[in-house]
């Protein structure tokens, strides 16, 4: 096979085809109509396997069968049909993304029930923070935050907005304690800002929040951002989470409620 054909075959595998499927499809593209036997001879692929490959190409919308002169023959659909494979990959990626938080939760439950006690995970950099944030989507009913900065200060705005939409979809309420007396608008997910998020202010003289803390389920996650470096630690422990939740509620009851302004997350002391 020529270098050009090798390159095209490799490109087709990126779209989800196997190497043999790509070979059969390209062979059909270069010929008018071929029987399975002719395909087998040209591609050097066994005839029984050729039948299976043709079936998968048909399911992918890349081949069609016809009876010509009483014989079953196959043609390739135009190469423009390959765009459909990209749409299939996009749908699959979207489904995987939606399933990811549930997968994390199932794995976390499996680990927490293995009798080994508490577990600690370390993460670093923006990707580590992104993982910690995705894990927090497993929060049941409520997420508690000692806040140093809004999520968009560390991660790209689009990712932060997707997380907020997921919180809305799963009806997770967020209570946040901040040492900033005024919050400027930070989201376009208005339902999250108006219905799912509440913030209170604590004087830094009473409590200096130097580390962001997330508390949910049986998990406590902490991270800090210093001179361009992000370091995260995630602790899975029922006892530690319960203790941190009590501390949060103790501070919450002493903190000053903030009044929401508009529907994009702006707030200031009531």
mmCIF file of N, CA and C in Angstrom, residues 120-187:
data_model
loop_
_atom_site.group_PDB
_atom_site.id
_atom_site.type_symbol
_atom_site.label_atom_id
_atom_site.label_comp_id
_atom_site.label_asym_id
_atom_site.label_seq_id
_atom_site.Cartn_x
_atom_site.Cartn_y
_atom_site.Cartn_z
ATOM 1 N N UNK A 120 -6.954 9.054 50.446
ATOM 2 C CA UNK A 120 -6.481 10.390 50.122
ATOM 3 C C UNK A 120 -5.921 10.375 48.700
ATOM 4 N N UNK A 121 -6.337 11.393 47.908
ATOM 5 C CA UNK A 121 -5.852 11.524 46.536
ATOM 6 C C UNK A 121 -5.230 12.903 46.373
ATOM 7 N N UNK A 122 -4.135 12.950 45.620
ATOM 8 C CA UNK A 122 -3.449 14.208 45.371
ATOM 9 C C UNK A 122 -3.546 14.550 43.887
ATOM 10 N N UNK A 123 -3.737 15.829 43.600
ATOM 11 C CA UNK A 123 -3.803 16.313 42.228
ATOM 12 C C UNK A 123 -2.990 17.611 42.142
ATOM 13 N N UNK A 124 -2.554 17.946 40.934
ATOM 14 C CA UNK A 124 -1.841 19.206 40.761
ATOM 15 C C UNK A 124 -2.141 19.786 39.388
ATOM 16 N N UNK A 125 -1.949 21.095 39.265
ATOM 17 C CA UNK A 125 -2.140 21.782 37.995
ATOM 18 C C UNK A 125 -3.605 21.954 37.641
ATOM 19 N N UNK A 126 -3.878 22.686 36.542
ATOM 20 C CA UNK A 126 -5.263 22.911 36.100
ATOM 21 C C UNK A 126 -6.034 21.625 35.845
ATOM 22 N N UNK A 127 -5.365 20.600 35.270
ATOM 23 C CA UNK A 127 -6.056 19.339 35.000
ATOM 24 C C UNK A 127 -6.439 18.637 36.295
ATOM 25 N N UNK A 128 -5.567 18.739 37.298
ATOM 26 C CA UNK A 128 -5.901 18.153 38.594
ATOM 27 C C UNK A 128 -7.093 18.838 39.224
ATOM 28 N N UNK A 129 -7.113 20.183 39.140
ATOM 29 C CA UNK A 129 -8.244 20.934 39.680
ATOM 30 C C UNK A 129 -9.524 20.606 38.919
ATOM 31 N N UNK A 130 -9.391 20.430 37.615
ATOM 32 C CA UNK A 130 -10.554 20.065 36.813
ATOM 33 C C UNK A 130 -11.114 18.715 37.261
ATOM 34 N N UNK A 131 -10.213 17.761 37.573
ATOM 35 C CA UNK A 131 -10.663 16.448 38.039
ATOM 36 C C UNK A 131 -11.379 16.548 39.380
ATOM 37 N N UNK A 132 -10.814 17.327 40.301
ATOM 38 C CA UNK A 132 -11.450 17.530 41.603
ATOM 39 C C UNK A 132 -12.831 18.149 41.418
ATOM 40 N N UNK A 133 -12.944 19.100 40.492
ATOM 41 C CA UNK A 133 -14.221 19.759 40.231
ATOM 42 C C UNK A 133 -15.236 18.782 39.651
ATOM 43 N N UNK A 134 -14.798 17.954 38.706
ATOM 44 C CA UNK A 134 -15.695 16.950 38.126
ATOM 45 C C UNK A 134 -16.162 15.964 39.197
ATOM 46 N N UNK A 135 -15.265 15.610 40.097
ATOM 47 C CA UNK A 135 -15.649 14.701 41.189
ATOM 48 C C UNK A 135 -16.753 15.307 42.045
ATOM 49 N N UNK A 136 -16.712 16.635 42.230
ATOM 50 C CA UNK A 136 -17.707 17.288 43.094
ATOM 51 C C UNK A 136 -19.109 17.231 42.498
ATOM 52 N N UNK A 137 -19.224 16.889 41.201
ATOM 53 C CA UNK A 137 -20.549 16.741 40.592
ATOM 54 C C UNK A 137 -21.313 15.560 41.182
ATOM 55 N N UNK A 138 -20.606 14.727 41.953
ATOM 56 C CA UNK A 138 -21.275 13.615 42.624
ATOM 57 C C UNK A 138 -21.954 14.040 43.921
ATOM 58 N N UNK A 139 -21.885 15.316 44.250
ATOM 59 C CA UNK A 139 -22.526 15.811 45.476
ATOM 60 C C UNK A 139 -24.013 15.477 45.466
ATOM 61 N N UNK A 140 -24.492 14.980 46.578
ATOM 62 C CA UNK A 140 -25.911 14.671 46.731
ATOM 63 C C UNK A 140 -26.579 15.814 47.493
ATOM 64 N N UNK A 141 -27.458 16.501 46.849
ATOM 65 C CA UNK A 141 -28.281 17.556 47.440
ATOM 66 C C UNK A 141 -27.518 18.855 47.707
ATOM 67 N N UNK A 142 -26.297 18.778 48.283
ATOM 68 C CA UNK A 142 -25.657 20.010 48.722
ATOM 69 C C UNK A 142 -24.140 19.932 48.624
ATOM 70 N N UNK A 143 -23.550 21.068 48.228
ATOM 71 C CA UNK A 143 -22.102 21.239 48.210
ATOM 72 C C UNK A 143 -21.766 22.471 49.048
ATOM 73 N N UNK A 144 -20.843 22.326 49.980
ATOM 74 C CA UNK A 144 -20.435 23.419 50.861
ATOM 75 C C UNK A 144 -19.038 23.879 50.461
ATOM 76 N N UNK A 145 -18.836 25.202 50.420
ATOM 77 C CA UNK A 145 -17.554 25.727 49.941
ATOM 78 C C UNK A 145 -17.048 26.850 50.837
ATOM 79 N N UNK A 146 -15.824 26.705 51.338
ATOM 80 C CA UNK A 146 -15.068 27.844 51.849
ATOM 81 C C UNK A 146 -14.332 28.394 50.633
ATOM 82 N N UNK A 147 -14.688 29.594 50.191
ATOM 83 C CA UNK A 147 -14.242 30.061 48.886
ATOM 84 C C UNK A 147 -13.101 31.070 48.965
ATOM 85 N N UNK A 148 -12.094 30.845 48.103
ATOM 86 C CA UNK A 148 -11.055 31.867 47.951
ATOM 87 C C UNK A 148 -11.216 32.607 46.627
ATOM 88 N N UNK A 149 -11.673 31.923 45.605
ATOM 89 C CA UNK A 149 -11.941 32.545 44.313
ATOM 90 C C UNK A 149 -13.036 31.763 43.620
ATOM 91 N N UNK A 150 -13.769 32.459 42.731
ATOM 92 C CA UNK A 150 -14.766 31.741 41.946
ATOM 93 C C UNK A 150 -14.049 30.826 40.961
ATOM 94 N N UNK A 151 -14.726 29.730 40.582
ATOM 95 C CA UNK A 151 -14.123 28.666 39.773
ATOM 96 C C UNK A 151 -13.481 29.201 38.501
ATOM 97 N N UNK A 152 -14.088 30.213 37.890
ATOM 98 C CA UNK A 152 -13.572 30.753 36.645
ATOM 99 C C UNK A 152 -12.203 31.398 36.777
ATOM 100 N N UNK A 153 -11.775 31.706 38.002
ATOM 101 C CA UNK A 153 -10.453 32.307 38.197
ATOM 102 C C UNK A 153 -9.345 31.287 37.974
ATOM 103 N N UNK A 154 -9.671 29.983 38.069
ATOM 104 C CA UNK A 154 -8.667 28.939 37.939
ATOM 105 C C UNK A 154 -8.829 28.141 36.649
ATOM 106 N N UNK A 155 -10.065 27.985 36.178
ATOM 107 C CA UNK A 155 -10.343 27.171 35.001
ATOM 108 C C UNK A 155 -11.061 28.007 33.953
ATOM 109 N N UNK A 156 -11.060 27.523 32.714
ATOM 110 C CA UNK A 156 -11.671 28.309 31.649
ATOM 111 C C UNK A 156 -13.170 28.450 31.887
ATOM 112 N N UNK A 157 -13.699 29.562 31.418
ATOM 113 C CA UNK A 157 -15.084 29.941 31.695
ATOM 114 C C UNK A 157 -16.078 28.886 31.193
ATOM 115 N N UNK A 158 -15.819 28.338 29.996
ATOM 116 C CA UNK A 158 -16.747 27.349 29.434
ATOM 117 C C UNK A 158 -16.879 26.122 30.302
ATOM 118 N N UNK A 159 -15.745 25.623 30.808
ATOM 119 C CA UNK A 159 -15.777 24.450 31.693
ATOM 120 C C UNK A 159 -16.551 24.771 32.974
ATOM 121 N N UNK A 160 -16.270 25.949 33.564
ATOM 122 C CA UNK A 160 -16.951 26.345 34.797
ATOM 123 C C UNK A 160 -18.459 26.428 34.586
ATOM 124 N N UNK A 161 -18.888 26.946 33.435
ATOM 125 C CA UNK A 161 -20.315 27.064 33.146
ATOM 126 C C UNK A 161 -20.961 25.687 32.988
ATOM 127 N N UNK A 162 -20.241 24.756 32.351
ATOM 128 C CA UNK A 162 -20.779 23.398 32.210
ATOM 129 C C UNK A 162 -21.003 22.760 33.580
ATOM 130 N N UNK A 163 -20.068 22.988 34.507
ATOM 131 C CA UNK A 163 -20.214 22.446 35.861
ATOM 132 C C UNK A 163 -21.449 23.031 36.529
ATOM 133 N N UNK A 164 -21.654 24.337 36.382
ATOM 134 C CA UNK A 164 -22.825 24.978 36.996
ATOM 135 C C UNK A 164 -24.122 24.432 36.399
ATOM 136 N N UNK A 165 -24.129 24.205 35.094
ATOM 137 C CA UNK A 165 -25.339 23.639 34.476
ATOM 138 C C UNK A 165 -25.607 22.234 35.003
ATOM 139 N N UNK A 166 -24.539 21.461 35.222
ATOM 140 C CA UNK A 166 -24.720 20.111 35.778
ATOM 141 C C UNK A 166 -25.274 20.168 37.197
ATOM 142 N N UNK A 167 -24.827 21.133 37.986
ATOM 143 C CA UNK A 167 -25.375 21.285 39.337
ATOM 144 C C UNK A 167 -26.870 21.579 39.279
ATOM 145 N N UNK A 168 -27.264 22.429 38.340
ATOM 146 C CA UNK A 168 -28.686 22.749 38.179
ATOM 147 C C UNK A 168 -29.453 21.497 37.785
ATOM 148 N N UNK A 169 -28.910 20.759 36.807
ATOM 149 C CA UNK A 169 -29.578 19.552 36.320
ATOM 150 C C UNK A 169 -29.770 18.523 37.426
ATOM 151 N N UNK A 170 -28.798 18.403 38.318
ATOM 152 C CA UNK A 170 -28.876 17.417 39.403
ATOM 153 C C UNK A 170 -29.435 18.005 40.697
ATOM 154 N N UNK A 171 -29.924 19.246 40.610
ATOM 155 C CA UNK A 171 -30.568 19.918 41.742
ATOM 156 C C UNK A 171 -29.666 19.927 42.973
ATOM 157 N N UNK A 172 -28.411 20.309 42.776
ATOM 158 C CA UNK A 172 -27.455 20.431 43.880
ATOM 159 C C UNK A 172 -27.433 21.884 44.348
ATOM 160 N N UNK A 173 -27.617 22.092 45.644
ATOM 161 C CA UNK A 173 -27.570 23.433 46.227
ATOM 162 C C UNK A 173 -26.151 23.711 46.728
ATOM 163 N N UNK A 174 -25.688 24.912 46.461
ATOM 164 C CA UNK A 174 -24.330 25.298 46.866
ATOM 165 C C UNK A 174 -24.409 26.403 47.899
ATOM 166 N N UNK A 175 -23.805 26.155 49.075
ATOM 167 C CA UNK A 175 -23.656 27.200 50.098
ATOM 168 C C UNK A 175 -22.186 27.562 50.170
ATOM 169 N N UNK A 176 -21.914 28.843 50.120
ATOM 170 C CA UNK A 176 -20.544 29.306 49.996
ATOM 171 C C UNK A 176 -20.240 30.363 51.053
ATOM 172 N N UNK A 177 -19.103 30.244 51.689
ATOM 173 C CA UNK A 177 -18.637 31.255 52.643
ATOM 174 C C UNK A 177 -17.421 31.939 52.037
ATOM 175 N N UNK A 178 -17.476 33.285 51.979
ATOM 176 C CA UNK A 178 -16.409 34.061 51.347
ATOM 177 C C UNK A 178 -15.937 35.165 52.278
ATOM 178 N N UNK A 179 -14.681 35.576 52.101
ATOM 179 C CA UNK A 179 -14.173 36.717 52.864
ATOM 180 C C UNK A 179 -14.144 37.974 51.990
ATOM 181 N N UNK A 180 -14.826 37.923 50.837
ATOM 182 C CA UNK A 180 -14.965 39.085 49.973
ATOM 183 C C UNK A 180 -16.320 39.739 50.241
ATOM 184 N N UNK A 181 -16.351 41.022 50.609
ATOM 185 C CA UNK A 181 -17.621 41.669 50.943
ATOM 186 C C UNK A 181 -18.500 41.970 49.735
ATOM 187 N N UNK A 182 -17.944 41.861 48.549
ATOM 188 C CA UNK A 182 -18.721 42.127 47.337
ATOM 189 C C UNK A 182 -18.294 41.164 46.244
ATOM 190 N N UNK A 183 -19.277 40.633 45.531
ATOM 191 C CA UNK A 183 -19.029 39.670 44.454
ATOM 192 C C UNK A 183 -19.529 40.262 43.152
ATOM 193 N N UNK A 184 -18.679 40.325 42.143
ATOM 194 C CA UNK A 184 -19.089 40.837 40.835
ATOM 195 C C UNK A 184 -19.712 39.705 40.018
ATOM 196 N N UNK A 185 -20.476 40.019 38.965
ATOM 197 C CA UNK A 185 -21.101 38.958 38.151
ATOM 198 C C UNK A 185 -20.067 37.959 37.643
ATOM 199 N N UNK A 186 -20.417 36.656 37.703
ATOM 200 C CA UNK A 186 -19.449 35.627 37.344
ATOM 201 C C UNK A 186 -20.020 34.471 36.529
ATOM 202 N N UNK A 187 -21.325 34.504 36.195
ATOM 203 C CA UNK A 187 -21.897 33.389 35.437
ATOM 204 C C UNK A 187 -23.058 33.860 34.562
#
